[in-house]
Each structure stands twice: as structure tokens, then as C-alpha cells.
Amino acid sequence: MSDLPKAYEPGTIAESLYARWLRNDIFRADPQSPKPAFSMVMPPPNITGVLTLGHVLNNSIQDVLARKARLEGYEVLWLPGTDHAGLATEMVVEKALRKQRGIGRKEVGREEFLQMVREWRETHGRIIVEQLKKLGCSADWSRERFTMDPAYSQAVQRVFVALYQKGLIYRGKRMINWCPASLTALSDEEVLPREEESHLYYVRYALEDEPGSFLTVATTRPETIPGDTGIAVHPDDQRYRQWIGKRALRPFPREPIPIVADAAVDPSFGTGAVKITPAHDKLDFEIGQRHSLPIVDILHPDGRLHCPAVPELDGLDRFAARTKAAALLNELGLLAKVEPYRHTVGVSERAGVPIEPRLSEQWFLRYPRLEEALQVVRERRIRFFPEHWEKVYEHWIENIQDWCISRQVWWGHRIPVWWKDGVHRCQIESPGPDWVQDPDTLDTWFSSWLWAFETMDPPTRRKFYPTSVLVTGPDIIFLWVARMIIAALEFRPGRGEDIEENIPFRTVYFTGLIRDRLGRKMSKSLGNSPDPLVLIEKYGADGLRFGLLRIAPQGQDIRFDEKQIEEGRNFCNKLWNACRFRVRYGPLSAHARPWEHPLTPFAVEILSALSRTGIRLEDAFGAYEFSEAAGLLYGFVWDDFCASFLEAAKVDLGQEGSRTTSGTLATFDYTLSWILRLLHPFCPFVTEELWNRLGLGATTIQFAGWFSAAEARRLAHRISDRKEAALRAQAVYQAAERARRLRSTYAVPSNQKVPFRLRAEAPLNRDERAVLAALANASEIADIDGPPPKAPMVLTPIGELYLPLEGVIDLELERKRLASEKEKLACTWKAVRERLENPEISGRVAPEKLQTWKKQAEALETAIRRIEDQLREISQ
């Protein structure tokens, strides 16, 4: 053991410790180990990614679970990796290409562009991995995987072929989501809803056989009028029954289109009559199919209009065309009116632009094993935390749509289908000369849904599959979580056919969304998204992790405030300083057994508190309540250990010849040893450093054992005959807290020693009196038989405690201050009461406001009475 430096320097310590952990293969999982297995796969961050607070939260929770499992005696595999992120990466590289050379990927060609992407990945693709190491993530980096590793790519190809041969993958022309910016199909889960301020255009369609008569429809998209092939009304809508079966004239190009009746029409929208554009709206497509309406595609893939018959619109961007179409309608006298309209549009998750429903020939997957996928969650073979996500999952499975798995991007897994003369074959290798491979690649999630098992070789899978826990965000419950369950059930990667052996994970923990302290979503544009690396530099990785986890209740959104990270740093400093205090009194015992020594009541109480904390921690971890666990540790270390026991220990250790000194030191060492282990999953760097410097065990804390509920109960049993002593210590601590509160009430500076008087219910011994004096910063605590003059009193578990103020503060000045404060409160109280008692005011406000005023009046009355009590106490 060496003396501890005065200040804890997290930066330099963290860097050297992490390097040592890697050198010593601390995180490497051994498939041959006899220990029970605990395993997780890291949700693979995109190779385009950099560390965000969301990554910090997600990976800190995973690291807590991994480090706790090692301490508990498990063989731990936390398997990391990165995702190739097809569309996202392609967009980044193409943007750089346009900036450097003024051209896009199609100008350079597929092979050259893919080489550029591979080079970009070599330079930038592992940035986030190195950042995760700075956070302290104890993943087995020797097993790091990439979704386009050769072996993984082969597995993706084999899965495609197997599903195709089962008839589950097919090619079809269907309405899909199309991104005009990225020029690719998207799945429903890659389209985000966004509220937009728009307009509702009321367009008059002339009736073919009734000159001068018009049918008015409401639309948000007048630019798609050239693609209209019908008008639909609800069959029970009395306003339009006489026109069903007739024809109206499309405004441009002017042609007759049929009026049909369909129950899918909402009579309450607009006028109750809608134009049908089958090529550019999913509902319109379905209605068109039912009524055999033609399909007229009037959009280029990039969102420009393709309608030579209307030259004014042809070639215009879709949004410019909207404005121009409205102007044309107005010129023709066919625009009845325009209204502001707020509605939800689907937006491409990656490109951030509104998608276009488009009829397109793509590859689709018909999901297998849906009943089993429902069963494993309903039967809690897979547990969700929080549980309400189970219902969300079930609803998606029960209403699932076939998955559009093909993408019109180049960076990704090429579809293993080969074409020749309009005929195709599905196989991994080329069928021979003149066969051309399908140009499309697979949706990135088609490779990610194999992540839980294809990242492991057979020996690893035999030991660690199914995985124990998956930590992820609820935003990808469909994109990834549900699909991984389906893939695992279909491909049976476990040791047999039993479902239990094949599910990808036993537990899924969904994190919450991190917002700023005003409740806003974090974004670069708002400037409210701090850089985690800056926070690590400022507060240390431990401070960031512990501060964030303390405010992250299960599944709920988190209000981020940098002060909470500062508190995390301060907590680490508090622990460091407590250890510096202990070092003054000689070497620590690595195997302390305090119950074998004479103990002060304060030593007994900290051991009791440790036992209580251990039992409550097990409950918190069992319920995946990480903020609860962090809060329990914070309270125990800061309040019970540092603020209470450590101060009591100073008294005992400062007394020469005390018979309890050995017990106090043993209690200190025993409790500190467990504190470091309990905190290690949250604060790995400071706990490892202290463990090594204090000589509390082997060269690393990471396998030192866990303070389980069973261990906590054993400790409670060992000191069960000293319960009265613990209760006595609690009484002294409570008395000290009330004494400090009394000082604060009368504005007595916390660093000023003052005398107290005690009218005790039972005599205090010398040690108890000394501890009370130390905690209350009292110059003395003298016994009395009756109340002293001008001395406010508080009731405590040990009796009446008085603070004589004469000579401590200026009583006259304090009386004036209190009188002035009372007058201010009384004025405010009077104003609130007048509002409440005036029916002209109280009758006009909301009930909630009225209730707020009533509570305010009650609080003011309580404060005034308290001041009156204080005035009486110092005027006696």
C-alpha cells in the first residue's frame, strides 16, 4: 500500500488502467471455463457513428451488468462489433466525393466507389470503438465483429438462399416506401412520422355529363393530379350517391375518370370525396386495385414530376410542382379554396426528407415463426423491462407486413440472385457466363438480425448462447429486437430443437431517451447535445457514468443536466478522500472480520446499514432498476459511510488507548472493501485504482466477489446480538442531523463551533457525546435539567436538544430579520387570500390554478407560524 495522492486525477489513471486490463486479457471470455456463463452482444454502432450520450447510457448499463457478473463469479462474454450501415455510410462517402470531385457514385462506378467506402471505413470506421474504450467498456475486443466480415457475409448469403428455397423470400411489384434523396426502398420501420404545417387544397372536378356541375375534393397533393385515375366516396354518403358510377373530368391533363364508392373513404375528411392516385398512395393503390383503376406513375425516382402531357409541371421538383399545380388550378377556376392543414408525413430516417409511396419491384420476406415469436414473449421465456413493451411487441407481430429487404444502394450485402434473359437463379456463387448478379443489396437489418448468434463460433456458442441480456433502445424494437427473435427461432442456433436453447436472449432491457433539462430532444441544431468526450475530460469516465445512471429510471426519458455529472465526479472525490483518511492509520486488512472485535455502536450501525443496502441492491438489480441501485450506493457511501461513520471513526481513532480502535479499523476496512466492489460496475476506474493502492486483494478488483443478499444476511446474523448498539448510533445520528437543521434555521455558520444543551432521556456515554459534538460541530454538549433562556429546542431520539443563542448571534438583529421576513410573507399571504376570496377572480381561473393558490396560502401560513415560534424562542 502507498499513500494516496491528495487529488484524484481520473484521466491519467483511466488510461493506464485500461491499457493494463487489455494487456492482461481481463475481458477475454473463455469458452472452456467451468464458471457459469453470462453473455451479451453489443448493439453494433454504425461505422459512421461517434459517441453520444445515448451510447454512454446504453453501454454503461451493459458494462455494469458485465462487471457485476464477473464479480459474481460468472464467465463473461460481452461481444462487441460494428454495423456497416449501408445507406448511412454510402451517404457520408458520396457527400465527401461530391465535395472533393464534384461527382457522385454513379459517375465513378460501383467498384471504385466501394473501394472508396472500404478505405473510408479503415480510416473512420472504428472511431466509436476507441471512444467506448475511454468510457471503460469491458467488452471482449478480441472477438470484435463487423457485419461485413467475410464469414459473417457468407452467413447472410446462406440465410437468404435458405429462406428463398423455403418460398419465404420472393420478388414482387408492390407499393413500397421510396426515398427520393437516397434513391432506395425503405421498410416501414425506417420511416419516421413527422408533424408538418401544410395546406389542404379544395379542387373542383367538373362532372362529364352535367355541364356547370362540379365535385369538390380535398387534397394535400395537387401536384399528383396528373396521376389521378378515379374519385372515391363512401357508399353510405348521401351527398354523393347520385354520382357513383358517373365520371368527372380530371383538371390536367383533362380526361374523364370514374367516380367509385369505397368503404375505405373517410366521409369526415375534407368534403368526403377524395381523388385516387394509385401509383402514389398506399390507400389509393388498394382502392384502385378493388375498382380496377389504371396506375399512372408521374414521378421520377428523385421526386421530379414526369408528366409530358402537362409541360408546366414536367420536370419540376415535387414541392415546386405543388405550388405550380395550385396556380394552374386557380387559373382554370378550379381551386375552390386553400386552408392551413397540420398533418403527419412519413420521413426517411436517414435522409430526413418525406418519402414517396411508390409501386416498385423489390425483394420481400414473408416472416416465419410468428406464433413462436409471440409465444416466447407471452410465456416470459424472454422478459422485457419495462414490461409494457411486451404489448407493443405483440401488436407488431400480430399486424406484421412482409419485409421489403432489397435496397438500391451499393455498400452492403449483395443479393445472391443471378439474372439471364429475364430468368433468375438464387445461389451464392455465379451460375456461369452471361449471368449477371442482382444489383441490389440487402437492408442493413437483414444482416443485423443474425447478430446474436452469427457473431459466435461454435465453441463460443455452445458456452454462451442464448445470451443473457440485450440492452437497447425501444426505437428499434421492431427493426432489430423482434427480427432477432424471429431469426433465432427459424435458424435454431442453439444446441437442440427446444425453444429455450434457441431464443437469442433471455432478457431485453429498453433504455429511455435522453432529453435536456427542459425536456427537449437533444440535437446539434439546438446546441443542447453535449460531447461525452468533453464530459469525460472534465469529470472523468466514472463521474459521467455514475452521474448519468443515477438519473436514468427504468425505461423513462431522462432529463440531463451537467450538474448531475459534476455530482458524479464529486462522489468519486468523496470516496478517494475517505480512503486517504483511512491510510493515515496504517495498512488496511484485506480479510477484516469486524464482528470478532469490540465495536462502537457506530461501527455496528454501519455494518447494519451495509447489510440493508446489500439486500435492497439485489432487489434493484433483479428488477433492472439501475438508477435505484446507483441511488442506494450514493446514499450509503455519502451519508452512512462518509458523513456519519467516518466522522464517528475520527472520534474513536483520536482517543489513545481506546479498546474499540481495532474494531473501528476492521469495520472501516471490511465496509470499504465491499463499497469498492459494489461501486466497481458503475465506477470501474476509481475503484480499481483504490483497490490496488490500498492492497485489498489481488491485482484487480474485477473477480473479487460480490456482496450478495446472502452475504448481507450472513453479516446481519453475525451482529444480530448488537441491535441495541445500532439503534443507539441511529439515535445519535438523528440528533446530530436535527442539531444541524437548528443551526441552519438561525443562520449559525456551519463552521462556527457553538455550545448545545441536552435534556437527555437516557445518559450519553463519553463516545456518543463526542460523536454528537463532532457531527453537530458543537463546542460542548452539556446536560441540563430544564430549558435555558433564549434557546430554541428540537426533539431528538436522545432527548431535548437546545441551542443557546445569546453570544452566538446578535439576537436583536435576528429578531428584526425574522420580523421583516414575517412581514413579507404576510403581505404575500394576504394577496393570495384576496385572490381566493374574490369570486370575480377565483371564478374565472381553472380548478388546477385555484388548487395551487390554496396550497400556496397553506405553505405561507406554515412559514409564518414557524417564524412566530422562532421569535418566541429567542425572546424568552
CSV table of C-alpha atoms in Angstrom, one decimal, residues 652-830:
chain,number,residue,atom,x,y,z
A,652,ASP,CA,-12.7,6.7,18.2
A,653,LEU,CA,-9.4,6.7,16.4
A,654,GLY,CA,-8.4,10.0,18.0
A,655,GLN,CA,-8.7,8.6,21.5
A,656,GLU,CA,-5.5,6.9,22.8
A,657,GLY,CA,-5.9,3.5,24.2
A,658,SER,CA,-9.5,3.1,23.0
A,659,ARG,CA,-10.4,-0.6,23.3
A,660,THR,CA,-12.6,-0.3,20.2
A,661,THR,CA,-9.9,1.1,17.8
A,662,SER,CA,-9.1,-2.3,16.3
A,663,GLY,CA,-12.9,-2.9,15.7
A,664,THR,CA,-13.3,0.5,14.1
A,665,LEU,CA,-10.4,-0.1,11.7
A,666,ALA,CA,-11.6,-3.6,10.9
A,667,THR,CA,-15.1,-2.2,10.3
A,668,PHE,CA,-13.7,0.5,8.1
A,669,ASP,CA,-11.7,-2.0,6.0
A,670,TYR,CA,-14.5,-4.5,5.7
A,671,THR,CA,-17.0,-1.9,4.7
A,672,LEU,CA,-14.7,-0.1,2.3
A,673,SER,CA,-13.7,-3.4,0.7
A,674,TRP,CA,-17.4,-4.1,-0.1
A,675,ILE,CA,-18.0,-0.5,-1.1
A,676,LEU,CA,-15.3,-0.7,-3.8
A,677,ARG,CA,-16.7,-3.9,-5.2
A,678,LEU,CA,-20.3,-2.7,-5.2
A,679,LEU,CA,-19.3,0.5,-6.9
A,680,HIS,CA,-16.9,-1.1,-9.4
A,681,PRO,CA,-19.6,-1.8,-12.1
A,682,PHE,CA,-20.6,1.8,-12.0
A,683,CYS,CA,-17.2,3.4,-11.4
A,684,PRO,CA,-14.6,1.0,-12.7
A,685,PHE,CA,-11.5,3.2,-12.8
A,686,VAL,CA,-11.5,4.8,-9.3
A,687,THR,CA,-12.5,1.5,-7.6
A,688,GLU,CA,-9.7,-0.4,-9.4
A,689,GLU,CA,-7.1,2.2,-8.5
A,690,LEU,CA,-8.1,2.3,-4.9
A,691,TRP,CA,-8.3,-1.5,-4.6
A,692,ASN,CA,-4.7,-1.8,-5.8
A,693,ARG,CA,-3.3,1.1,-3.9
A,694,LEU,CA,-5.0,0.0,-0.6
A,695,GLY,CA,-3.8,-3.6,-1.0
A,696,LEU,CA,-7.2,-5.0,-0.5
A,697,GLY,CA,-6.7,-8.1,-2.7
A,698,ALA,CA,-5.3,-9.4,-6.0
A,699,THR,CA,-4.1,-7.1,-8.7
A,700,THR,CA,-7.6,-6.5,-10.0
A,701,ILE,CA,-10.9,-5.9,-8.2
A,702,GLN,CA,-12.8,-7.5,-11.1
A,703,PHE,CA,-13.0,-11.0,-9.7
A,704,ALA,CA,-13.0,-10.2,-6.0
A,705,GLY,CA,-16.6,-11.3,-5.2
A,706,TRP,CA,-20.0,-9.6,-4.9
A,707,PHE,CA,-21.9,-8.6,-1.8
A,708,SER,CA,-24.9,-10.7,-2.5
A,709,ALA,CA,-28.1,-10.7,-0.5
A,710,ALA,CA,-27.0,-14.0,1.1
A,711,GLU,CA,-23.7,-12.4,2.2
A,712,ALA,CA,-25.7,-9.4,3.5
A,713,ARG,CA,-27.9,-11.7,5.6
A,714,ARG,CA,-24.8,-13.5,7.0
A,715,LEU,CA,-23.4,-10.2,8.1
A,716,ALA,CA,-26.7,-9.3,9.8
A,717,HIS,CA,-26.6,-12.6,11.6
A,718,ARG,CA,-23.1,-12.0,12.8
A,719,ILE,CA,-24.0,-8.8,14.5
A,720,SER,CA,-27.6,-9.7,15.4
A,721,ASP,CA,-26.7,-9.6,19.2
A,722,ARG,CA,-25.7,-6.0,18.9
A,723,LYS,CA,-29.0,-4.5,17.6
A,724,GLU,CA,-29.4,-2.2,20.6
A,725,ALA,CA,-26.0,-0.6,19.9
A,726,ALA,CA,-27.0,0.1,16.3
A,727,LEU,CA,-30.2,1.7,17.4
A,728,ARG,CA,-28.2,3.9,19.8
A,729,ALA,CA,-26.0,5.0,17.0
A,730,GLN,CA,-29.0,5.8,14.8
A,731,ALA,CA,-30.4,8.0,17.6
A,732,VAL,CA,-27.2,9.9,17.9
A,733,TYR,CA,-27.0,10.4,14.1
A,734,GLN,CA,-30.7,11.7,14.0
A,735,ALA,CA,-30.0,14.1,16.9
A,736,ALA,CA,-26.9,15.4,15.0
A,737,GLU,CA,-29.0,16.0,11.9
A,738,ARG,CA,-31.6,17.9,13.8
A,739,ALA,CA,-28.9,19.9,15.6
A,740,ARG,CA,-27.5,20.9,12.2
A,741,ARG,CA,-31.0,21.9,11.0
A,742,LEU,CA,-31.5,24.0,14.1
A,743,ARG,CA,-28.2,25.8,13.4
A,744,SER,CA,-29.4,26.4,9.8
A,745,THR,CA,-32.7,27.8,10.9
A,746,TYR,CA,-31.0,30.5,12.9
A,747,ALA,CA,-28.3,31.2,10.3
A,748,VAL,CA,-25.5,30.0,12.5
A,749,PRO,CA,-22.5,29.4,10.2
A,750,SER,CA,-21.7,25.7,9.8
A,751,ASN,CA,-18.0,26.2,10.6
A,752,GLN,CA,-18.7,28.0,13.8
A,753,LYS,CA,-18.4,25.9,17.0
A,754,VAL,CA,-21.4,26.6,19.3
A,755,PRO,CA,-22.5,25.1,22.6
A,756,PHE,CA,-25.6,22.8,22.9
A,757,ARG,CA,-27.6,21.8,25.9
A,758,LEU,CA,-29.1,18.4,26.3
A,759,ARG,CA,-32.0,17.3,28.4
A,760,ALA,CA,-31.4,13.6,27.9
A,761,GLU,CA,-33.9,10.8,28.2
A,762,ALA,CA,-31.0,8.4,29.0
A,763,PRO,CA,-27.4,9.3,29.7
A,764,LEU,CA,-25.0,9.6,26.8
A,765,ASN,CA,-21.6,7.8,27.3
A,766,ARG,CA,-18.4,9.7,26.5
A,767,ASP,CA,-18.0,8.3,23.0
A,768,GLU,CA,-21.6,9.0,22.0
A,769,ARG,CA,-21.4,12.6,23.3
A,770,ALA,CA,-18.1,13.1,21.5
A,771,VAL,CA,-19.6,11.9,18.2
A,772,LEU,CA,-22.7,14.0,18.6
A,773,ALA,CA,-20.5,17.1,19.3
A,774,ALA,CA,-18.3,16.3,16.2
A,775,LEU,CA,-21.3,15.9,13.9
A,776,ALA,CA,-23.1,19.0,15.2
A,777,ASN,CA,-19.8,21.0,15.3
A,778,ALA,CA,-20.6,21.7,19.0
A,779,SER,CA,-18.0,23.2,21.3
A,780,GLU,CA,-19.7,21.3,24.1
A,781,ILE,CA,-22.9,19.3,24.8
A,782,ALA,CA,-23.8,19.9,28.5
A,783,ASP,CA,-26.6,18.2,30.4
A,784,ILE,CA,-29.4,20.3,31.8
A,785,ASP,CA,-32.5,19.7,33.9
A,786,GLY,CA,-34.7,22.4,32.4
A,787,PRO,CA,-35.0,24.7,29.4
A,788,PRO,CA,-32.3,27.5,29.2
A,789,PRO,CA,-33.4,31.1,28.2
A,790,LYS,CA,-33.4,32.3,24.6
A,791,ALA,CA,-32.5,28.8,23.4
A,792,PRO,CA,-34.6,27.2,20.6
A,793,MET,CA,-35.1,23.4,21.0
A,794,VAL,CA,-35.6,20.4,18.9
A,795,LEU,CA,-36.9,17.0,20.0
A,796,THR,CA,-34.4,14.2,19.2
A,797,PRO,CA,-34.4,10.4,19.9
A,798,ILE,CA,-32.0,11.1,22.8
A,799,GLY,CA,-33.9,13.9,24.3
A,800,GLU,CA,-34.4,17.7,24.1
A,801,LEU,CA,-31.5,19.5,22.4
A,802,TYR,CA,-31.2,23.3,22.9
A,803,LEU,CA,-29.1,25.9,21.1
A,804,PRO,CA,-28.4,28.9,23.4
A,805,LEU,CA,-28.2,31.8,21.0
A,806,GLU,CA,-27.1,34.5,23.4
A,807,GLY,CA,-23.5,35.3,22.5
A,808,VAL,CA,-23.7,33.2,19.3
A,809,ILE,CA,-25.8,35.6,17.2
A,810,ASP,CA,-27.0,39.1,17.6
A,811,LEU,CA,-30.4,38.4,19.0
A,812,GLU,CA,-31.8,41.9,18.3
A,813,LEU,CA,-30.6,41.8,14.7
A,814,GLU,CA,-32.1,38.3,14.3
A,815,ARG,CA,-35.4,39.4,15.8
A,816,LYS,CA,-35.5,42.3,13.2
A,817,ARG,CA,-34.6,39.9,10.4
A,818,LEU,CA,-37.4,37.4,11.4
A,819,ALA,CA,-39.9,40.2,11.8
A,820,SER,CA,-39.1,41.6,8.3
A,821,GLU,CA,-39.3,38.1,6.9
A,822,LYS,CA,-42.7,37.6,8.6
A,823,GLU,CA,-44.0,40.9,7.2
A,824,LYS,CA,-43.0,39.9,3.6
A,825,LEU,CA,-44.7,36.5,4.0
A,826,ALA,CA,-47.8,38.1,5.5
A,827,CYS,CA,-48.1,40.5,2.5
A,828,THR,CA,-47.8,37.6,0.1
A,829,TRP,CA,-50.3,35.6,2.1
A,830,LYS,CA,-52.8,38.5,2.1
